[in-house]
Coordinates of C-alpha atoms and ligand atoms in Angstrom, one line a residue:
M1 CA 16.4 13.3 -12.9
Q2 CA 14.4 16.5 -13.4
E3 CA 11.5 17.2 -11.1
K4 CA 8.7 19.1 -12.7
N5 CA 5.0 19.7 -12.3
L6 CA 3.6 16.8 -14.2
S7 CA 0.2 16.8 -12.4
V8 CA -3.0 17.8 -14.1
N9 CA -4.7 20.4 -12.1
N10 CA -8.0 19.8 -13.9
F11 CA -10.4 21.5 -11.4
E12 CA -12.3 23.2 -14.2
Q13 CA -13.7 19.9 -15.2
C14 CA -15.8 19.8 -12.1
I15 CA -19.5 19.8 -12.9
K16 CA -20.5 20.3 -9.2
C17 CA -22.5 17.1 -8.9
T18 CA -21.2 16.5 -5.3
I19 CA -20.9 12.7 -5.9
C20 CA -17.4 12.8 -4.5
T21 CA -18.6 14.1 -1.2
V22 CA -21.0 11.1 -0.9
Y23 CA -18.1 8.7 -1.4
C24 CA -15.6 10.4 0.9
P25 CA -15.2 8.4 4.1
V26 CA -13.7 11.3 6.1
V27 CA -16.5 13.8 5.5
Q28 CA -19.0 11.3 6.9
V29 CA -17.3 11.3 10.4
N30 CA -15.3 14.5 10.7
P31 CA -17.2 17.8 10.6
L32 CA -13.9 19.7 10.5
Y33 CA -13.1 18.3 7.0
P34 CA -14.5 20.4 4.1
G35 CA -15.0 17.4 1.9
P36 CA -13.5 16.6 -1.6
K37 CA -15.5 19.1 -3.6
Q38 CA -14.8 22.1 -1.2
A39 CA -11.2 21.0 -0.5
G40 CA -10.5 20.1 -4.1
P41 CA -11.9 21.9 -7.2
D42 CA -14.0 24.6 -5.3
G43 CA -11.1 25.5 -3.0
E44 CA -8.6 25.5 -5.8
R45 CA -10.4 28.4 -7.5
F46 CA -10.0 30.5 -4.4
R47 CA -6.5 29.4 -3.6
L48 CA -5.2 30.3 -7.1
K49 CA -6.6 33.9 -6.5
D50 CA -5.1 34.1 -3.0
P51 CA -3.3 31.5 -0.9
F52 CA -5.0 33.1 2.1
F53 CA -7.9 30.7 1.3
Y54 CA -5.9 27.6 2.0
D55 CA -7.5 25.6 4.8
E56 CA -5.2 23.6 7.1
N57 CA -8.1 21.1 7.6
L58 CA -7.1 19.7 4.2
K59 CA -4.7 17.6 6.4
Y60 CA -7.7 15.3 7.2
C61 CA -7.8 14.0 3.6
M62 CA -6.6 10.4 3.8
N63 CA -5.6 10.4 0.1
C64 CA -7.8 7.2 -0.3
K65 CA -8.8 8.3 -3.9
R66 CA -12.4 7.2 -3.4
C67 CA -13.6 10.6 -4.5
E68 CA -11.6 10.3 -7.7
N69 CA -13.0 6.8 -8.4
A70 CA -16.6 8.3 -8.0
C71 CA -16.1 11.5 -10.0
P72 CA -17.9 11.2 -13.3
S73 CA -15.8 14.1 -14.7
G74 CA -12.3 12.7 -14.0
V75 CA -11.3 15.5 -11.7
K76 CA -8.1 14.6 -9.9
I77 CA -9.5 15.7 -6.6
A78 CA -7.1 14.1 -4.1
D79 CA -4.1 15.2 -6.3
I80 CA -5.4 18.8 -6.2
I81 CA -5.8 18.6 -2.4
H82 CA -2.3 17.2 -1.9
S83 CA -0.7 19.6 -4.3
A84 CA -2.4 22.4 -2.3
R85 CA -1.0 21.0 0.9
R86 CA 2.4 20.9 -0.7
R87 CA 2.2 24.5 -2.0
Y88 CA 0.4 26.4 0.8
S89 CA 0.5 24.6 4.1
A90 CA 2.3 26.4 6.8
A91 CA 2.3 23.3 9.1
R92 CA 5.7 21.7 9.4
P93 CA 6.1 17.9 10.0
T94 CA 6.4 17.2 13.7
L95 CA 8.8 14.7 15.3
R96 CA 5.9 12.2 15.3
D97 CA 5.3 12.7 11.6
R98 CA 9.0 12.2 10.8
I99 CA 9.1 9.0 12.9
L100 CA 5.9 7.6 11.2
A101 CA 7.2 8.6 7.8
G102 CA 10.7 7.1 8.3
T103 CA 9.7 3.5 7.7
D104 CA 13.2 2.5 6.3
F105 CA 15.1 4.3 9.1
M106 CA 12.8 3.1 11.9
G107 CA 13.0 -0.5 10.6
K108 CA 16.8 -0.4 10.6
M109 CA 17.0 1.1 14.1
A110 CA 14.5 -1.4 15.6
R111 CA 15.8 -4.5 13.9
P112 CA 18.8 -5.4 16.2
V113 CA 16.7 -5.0 19.3
A114 CA 13.3 -6.0 17.8
P115 CA 12.1 -8.2 20.7
I116 CA 12.8 -5.4 23.2
V117 CA 11.1 -2.7 21.0
N118 CA 8.1 -5.0 20.4
A119 CA 7.7 -5.7 24.1
V120 CA 8.2 -2.0 25.2
V121 CA 5.7 -0.5 22.8
R122 CA 3.0 -2.9 24.1
T123 CA 3.3 -1.6 27.7
P124 CA 0.8 0.9 29.1
V125 CA 3.6 3.2 30.2
A126 CA 5.1 3.4 26.7
K127 CA 1.7 3.8 25.2
S128 CA 0.8 6.7 27.5
A129 CA 4.1 8.4 26.9
M130 CA 3.7 8.1 23.1
D131 CA 0.2 9.4 23.4
S132 CA 1.0 12.5 25.5
V133 CA 4.5 13.3 24.0
L134 CA 4.3 12.2 20.4
K135 CA 0.5 12.2 19.9
V136 CA 0.5 8.7 18.7
D137 CA -2.8 7.3 20.0
K138 CA -2.5 5.0 23.0
H139 CA -5.2 2.6 21.7
R140 CA -3.2 1.8 18.6
T141 CA -1.2 -1.5 18.4
F142 CA 2.0 -1.6 16.5
P143 CA 3.1 -4.2 13.9
E144 CA 6.0 -6.3 15.3
Y145 CA 9.5 -5.8 13.9
R146 CA 11.6 -8.9 13.1
M147 CA 15.3 -9.4 13.8
K148 CA 15.7 -11.2 10.5
G149 CA 14.4 -9.5 7.4
F150 CA 13.5 -10.7 3.9
I151 CA 16.7 -9.5 2.2
S152 CA 19.0 -11.5 4.4
W153 CA 16.8 -14.6 4.0
F154 CA 16.8 -14.1 0.2
K155 CA 20.6 -13.8 0.1
R156 CA 21.2 -16.9 2.2
N157 CA 18.5 -19.1 0.8
A158 CA 17.4 -18.1 -2.7
A159 CA 19.7 -15.6 -4.5
R160 CA 22.2 -18.1 -5.9
E161 CA 19.7 -20.2 -7.9
Q162 CA 17.6 -17.3 -9.3
S163 CA 19.7 -16.6 -12.4
G164 CA 19.2 -20.1 -13.6
Y165 CA 15.6 -19.5 -14.5
E166 CA 14.8 -18.6 -18.0
N167 CA 12.4 -15.7 -17.1
Q168 CA 13.5 -13.0 -14.7
L169 CA 11.6 -10.3 -12.8
L170 CA 12.5 -7.6 -10.3
F171 CA 10.7 -7.8 -7.0
F172 CA 9.8 -4.6 -5.2
H173 CA 9.3 -6.0 -1.7
G174 CA 8.6 -2.7 0.3
C175 CA 9.4 -1.8 3.9
S176 CA 6.9 -4.0 5.7
T177 CA 8.0 -7.2 3.9
E178 CA 11.6 -6.3 4.9
F179 CA 11.0 -5.3 8.5
Q180 CA 7.7 -6.8 9.6
H181 CA 6.4 -9.5 7.3
P182 CA 9.3 -11.3 5.6
E183 CA 7.0 -14.3 5.1
V184 CA 5.3 -12.3 2.3
G185 CA 8.6 -12.1 0.3
K186 CA 9.4 -15.7 1.0
A187 CA 6.0 -16.8 -0.3
F188 CA 6.5 -14.6 -3.4
V189 CA 9.9 -16.1 -4.2
K190 CA 8.6 -19.7 -3.7
V191 CA 5.5 -19.1 -5.9
M192 CA 7.4 -17.3 -8.7
N193 CA 10.1 -20.0 -8.7
A194 CA 7.5 -22.7 -9.0
L195 CA 6.1 -20.9 -12.0
G196 CA 9.5 -20.8 -13.5
W197 CA 10.4 -17.2 -12.8
G198 CA 13.7 -16.1 -11.2
V199 CA 13.5 -13.2 -8.7
Q200 CA 16.0 -10.3 -8.6
L201 CA 16.1 -7.5 -6.1
A202 CA 17.1 -3.9 -6.6
D203 CA 18.6 -1.4 -4.1
E204 CA 15.1 -0.1 -3.5
K205 CA 14.0 2.6 -0.9
C206 CA 10.6 3.0 0.7
C207 CA 8.1 4.0 -2.0
G208 CA 7.6 7.3 -0.1
V209 CA 3.9 7.1 0.6
A210 CA 4.3 7.7 4.3
M211 CA 6.4 10.8 3.5
I212 CA 3.8 12.1 1.2
S213 CA 1.1 11.7 3.9
N214 CA 3.3 13.5 6.4
G215 CA 4.3 16.4 4.3
L216 CA 7.9 15.3 3.7
W217 CA 7.7 16.2 0.0
K218 CA 11.4 16.6 -0.8
Q219 CA 12.4 13.3 0.9
A220 CA 9.5 11.5 -0.9
A221 CA 10.7 13.0 -4.2
R222 CA 14.3 11.8 -3.5
H223 CA 13.0 8.3 -2.8
A224 CA 11.0 8.4 -6.0
R225 CA 13.9 9.5 -8.1
H226 CA 16.1 6.8 -6.6
N227 CA 13.5 4.1 -7.1
V228 CA 12.8 5.1 -10.7
K229 CA 16.6 4.9 -11.4
V230 CA 17.3 1.5 -9.7
L231 CA 14.1 -0.2 -10.8
S232 CA 14.4 0.9 -14.5
K233 CA 18.0 -0.2 -14.8
P234 CA 17.7 -4.0 -15.3
G235 CA 14.8 -3.6 -17.9
L236 CA 12.8 -6.4 -16.2
P237 CA 9.1 -6.6 -15.2
I238 CA 8.8 -5.0 -11.8
V239 CA 6.4 -7.0 -9.6
A240 CA 5.2 -6.0 -6.1
T241 CA 3.0 -7.6 -3.4
A242 CA 1.7 -4.3 -1.8
S243 CA -1.0 -2.3 -3.5
T244 CA -0.2 1.1 -2.0
C245 CA 3.5 0.9 -2.9
T246 CA 2.5 -0.1 -6.5
F247 CA -0.1 2.7 -6.7
T248 CA 2.3 5.3 -5.3
M249 CA 5.1 4.5 -7.7
R250 CA 2.8 4.4 -10.7
D251 CA 0.6 7.4 -10.1
E252 CA 1.7 9.5 -7.1
Y253 CA 5.3 10.0 -8.4
P254 CA 4.3 12.1 -11.3
D255 CA 0.9 13.4 -10.0
I256 CA 1.9 14.6 -6.6
L257 CA 5.7 14.6 -6.5
G258 CA 6.3 15.7 -10.1
V259 CA 8.8 12.9 -10.7
D260 CA 8.9 11.4 -14.1
N261 CA 8.3 7.7 -13.7
S262 CA 7.7 6.9 -17.4
A263 CA 10.8 4.5 -17.3
I264 CA 9.0 2.1 -14.9
R265 CA 5.3 2.8 -15.0
D266 CA 4.2 0.4 -17.6
S267 CA 6.4 -2.5 -16.3
L268 CA 5.4 -2.1 -12.7
T269 CA 2.6 -4.4 -11.6
L270 CA 1.1 -6.4 -8.7
V271 CA 1.8 -10.1 -8.4
E272 CA -1.9 -11.1 -8.7
K273 CA -2.2 -9.3 -12.1
F274 CA 1.1 -10.6 -13.2
I275 CA 0.3 -14.3 -12.5
Y276 CA -3.2 -13.9 -13.9
E277 CA -1.9 -12.6 -17.2
L278 CA 0.7 -15.4 -17.4
L279 CA -2.1 -17.9 -16.9
D280 CA -4.3 -16.2 -19.4
E281 CA -1.6 -16.3 -22.0
G282 CA -1.0 -20.0 -21.3
K283 CA 2.5 -19.4 -20.1
V284 CA 2.2 -21.0 -16.7
K285 CA 0.1 -23.6 -14.9
L286 CA -1.0 -23.9 -11.3
A287 CA -1.4 -27.2 -9.4
F288 CA -3.4 -26.9 -6.1
K289 CA -3.4 -29.1 -3.1
P290 CA -6.5 -31.3 -3.1
D291 CA -7.1 -30.9 0.6
Y292 CA -6.8 -27.1 1.0
K293 CA -9.8 -25.6 2.7
A294 CA -10.4 -22.0 4.0
R295 CA -13.2 -19.5 4.4
V296 CA -11.7 -16.2 3.3
A297 CA -13.1 -12.6 3.2
Y298 CA -11.4 -10.3 0.7
H299 CA -11.0 -6.6 1.7
I300 CA -10.2 -4.5 -1.3
P301 CA -7.8 -1.7 -0.2
C302 CA -8.7 1.9 -1.4
H303 CA -5.6 2.1 -3.6
M304 CA -6.4 -1.3 -5.1
E305 CA -9.8 0.2 -6.0
K306 CA -8.0 3.1 -7.7
L307 CA -5.7 0.7 -9.6
G308 CA -8.8 -1.2 -10.7
W309 CA -7.0 -4.5 -10.3
S310 CA -9.0 -6.4 -7.6
I311 CA -10.5 -8.4 -10.4
F312 CA -7.2 -10.2 -10.8
T313 CA -7.0 -11.1 -7.1
R314 CA -10.6 -12.3 -7.1
A315 CA -10.0 -14.4 -10.2
L316 CA -6.9 -16.0 -8.8
L317 CA -8.3 -16.8 -5.4
G318 CA -11.4 -18.1 -7.2
M319 CA -9.3 -20.7 -8.9
I320 CA -8.4 -22.4 -5.5
P321 CA -10.7 -25.4 -5.3
G322 CA -11.2 -25.4 -1.5
L323 CA -11.4 -21.7 -0.9
D324 CA -14.8 -20.2 0.0
L325 CA -14.4 -16.5 -0.9
T326 CA -16.5 -13.6 0.3
V327 CA -15.7 -10.3 -1.4
L328 CA -16.5 -7.6 1.3
E329 CA -18.5 -4.6 0.3
S330 CA -16.0 -1.9 -0.8
G331 CA -15.1 0.5 2.0
C332 CA -12.2 2.2 3.6
C333 CA -10.7 0.5 6.7
G334 CA -9.9 4.0 8.1
M335 CA -6.2 3.4 8.6
A336 CA -4.7 5.1 5.5
G337 CA -1.1 4.3 6.3
T338 CA 0.1 6.4 9.2
Y339 CA -3.2 8.4 9.4
G340 CA -4.8 6.1 11.9
F341 CA -1.8 6.2 14.3
K342 CA -2.3 9.9 15.0
K343 CA -4.1 10.9 18.1
E344 CA -6.1 13.6 16.3
N345 CA -7.3 11.0 13.7
Y346 CA -7.7 7.8 15.8
N347 CA -11.5 8.2 16.5
Y348 CA -12.2 9.1 12.9
S349 CA -10.1 6.2 11.8
Q350 CA -12.1 3.7 13.9
A351 CA -15.5 5.3 12.9
I352 CA -14.6 5.0 9.2
G353 CA -13.6 1.4 9.6
K354 CA -16.6 0.3 11.8
P355 CA -18.9 -1.0 9.0
L356 CA -16.1 -3.1 7.7
F357 CA -15.2 -4.4 11.1
D358 CA -18.8 -5.3 11.9
K359 CA -19.1 -7.2 8.6
I360 CA -16.0 -9.2 9.2
K361 CA -17.0 -10.1 12.7
A362 CA -20.5 -11.1 11.4
I363 CA -19.0 -13.4 8.7
S364 CA -16.3 -14.7 11.1
P365 CA -14.0 -16.0 8.3
D366 CA -10.9 -18.2 8.9
F367 CA -9.0 -15.1 7.8
V368 CA -9.3 -11.9 5.8
T369 CA -7.1 -11.3 2.7
S370 CA -5.9 -7.9 1.5
E371 CA -3.0 -6.5 -0.5
C372 CA -2.3 -3.6 1.9
D373 CA -0.3 -4.0 5.1
T374 CA -1.8 -1.1 6.9
C375 CA -5.3 -2.4 6.2
K376 CA -4.0 -5.6 7.7
W377 CA -2.8 -3.9 10.9
Q378 CA -6.1 -2.0 11.3
I379 CA -8.4 -5.0 10.6
E380 CA -6.4 -7.3 12.9
M381 CA -6.4 -4.8 15.7
S382 CA -10.1 -4.0 15.3
T383 CA -11.6 -7.4 14.7
G384 CA -9.1 -10.0 16.0
V385 CA -9.2 -11.8 12.7
K386 CA -5.9 -12.6 11.0
V387 CA -5.2 -10.9 7.7
L388 CA -3.0 -12.5 5.0
N389 CA -1.6 -11.0 1.8
P390 CA -3.1 -13.0 -1.1
I391 CA 0.4 -14.4 -2.1
L392 CA 0.5 -16.2 1.3
I393 CA -2.8 -17.9 0.5
L394 CA -1.6 -18.8 -3.0
A395 CA 1.7 -20.2 -1.6
D396 CA -0.3 -22.3 1.0
A397 CA -2.9 -23.5 -1.4
L398 CA -0.5 -24.5 -4.2
D399 CA 1.2 -27.8 -4.4
L400 CA 4.5 -26.0 -5.2
E401 CA 6.4 -29.2 -6.3
A402 CA 3.6 -30.2 -8.7
T403 CA 3.4 -26.6 -9.9
A404 CA 7.1 -26.6 -10.6
R405 CA 6.8 -29.8 -12.5
A406 CA 4.0 -28.4 -14.6
N407 CA 6.2 -25.4 -15.5
E408 CA 9.3 -27.5 -16.0
K409 CA 10.3 -25.8 -19.2
N410 CA 11.2 -22.7 -17.2
R411 CA 13.2 -24.4 -14.4
P412 CA 16.8 -23.8 -13.6
N413 CA 19.4 -25.1 -16.1
D414 CA 21.1 -27.3 -13.5
Ligands
LIG501 S1 -9.0 11.2 -1.1 FE1 -10.4 10.1 0.3 S2 -10.4 11.3 2.2 FE2 -9.5 12.7 0.6 S3 -11.2 13.8 -0.2 FE3 -11.0 12.0 -1.5 S4 -12.4 10.5 -0.6 FE4 -12.1 12.1 0.9
LIG502 S1 -17.6 14.3 -8.3 FE1 -16.2 15.4 -9.6 S2 -17.5 16.6 -10.9 FE2 -18.8 16.0 -9.1 S3 -18.5 17.6 -7.6 FE3 -16.9 16.1 -7.2 S4 -15.1 16.8 -8.3 FE4 -16.9 17.9 -9.2

């Protein structure tokens, strides 16, 4: 597949209103960062004249896209910043950056010895060594690896019956579901089967977002081309549970990596939007447990804001009779994938997330819900409150047998 510059470098649309700077979480806490207006459209004018004007402090951009959401002129600020990093930065990814970006590889290495890896990275000695040698901040906690991943569970317990469903979809599970949180994938399969949809898997690779963040552009583009190829092949709707994977494959592939994703973009969606639209069209029904009760706070991840799809999660969770939902004020948690792991970013990361952490602690919900796993890691570490993907809440709140009966027309032809 041809790689080309599909991005729109529309810096000339900037009307210099500075609203983007008001909404940038990094510029509020880090005086070294020039801010979206300076780093984006203003800086681009200079860089195009002479690459000498490239500023390595652009590395502090978290690519949260809050500036782009705020811009009244539709300037692709974060894309301009990341394209500049790709074109001009002289900094090369360090060993730390390669480890953090290699989510697939690290997951495969850690899996056979997961209990040992999980125990070792918790020890003060290991934390100090990672801090001083790799520059991974010693205050950071790590998500636990699992010995048994989602794919092996799927093959053993679910794969055989999937083709019997009348409707079929392709599930993009992502690295964290495979290596750290297989319960998310299990819940997805159970819910979709109860709705009468069979689940297929593709030979997917990591969406590449961590590679983009860490400057591994060529590797990220390779993953992008692979994913476009394998996900487009079956011609099925592609449904994911992670907002950042979804956003990356829909928008970053062409805008930052120059990879043509037109074969998958329109059929790639998030499970909350997918289910909501099926309900809206009268194609499926939900039956909830009468005794389900929970106080839940919804944290909208930055990339979910950019997708504009949080309305579907809110609407779906709002249908659960016993669920008391608080939608938290929109704000970045400060984690931004691998950003918050890095020693040079840790304090900024925690300062950015503090208003969110304080709010969650004040509300003290039974749990928080969010579609992003790295938001989950950050919030759990910083507040002590459990964070669940919305599909886990749905799977728990639904009476799956009653839901399956209500959608009987789509059940396996057994
Ligand atoms: S993407 Fe986020 S961190 Fe980067 S400039 Fe925009 S608002 Fe700031
Ligand atoms: S918000 Fe948009 S138009 Fe306003 S300064 Fe920033 S980039 Fe320019």
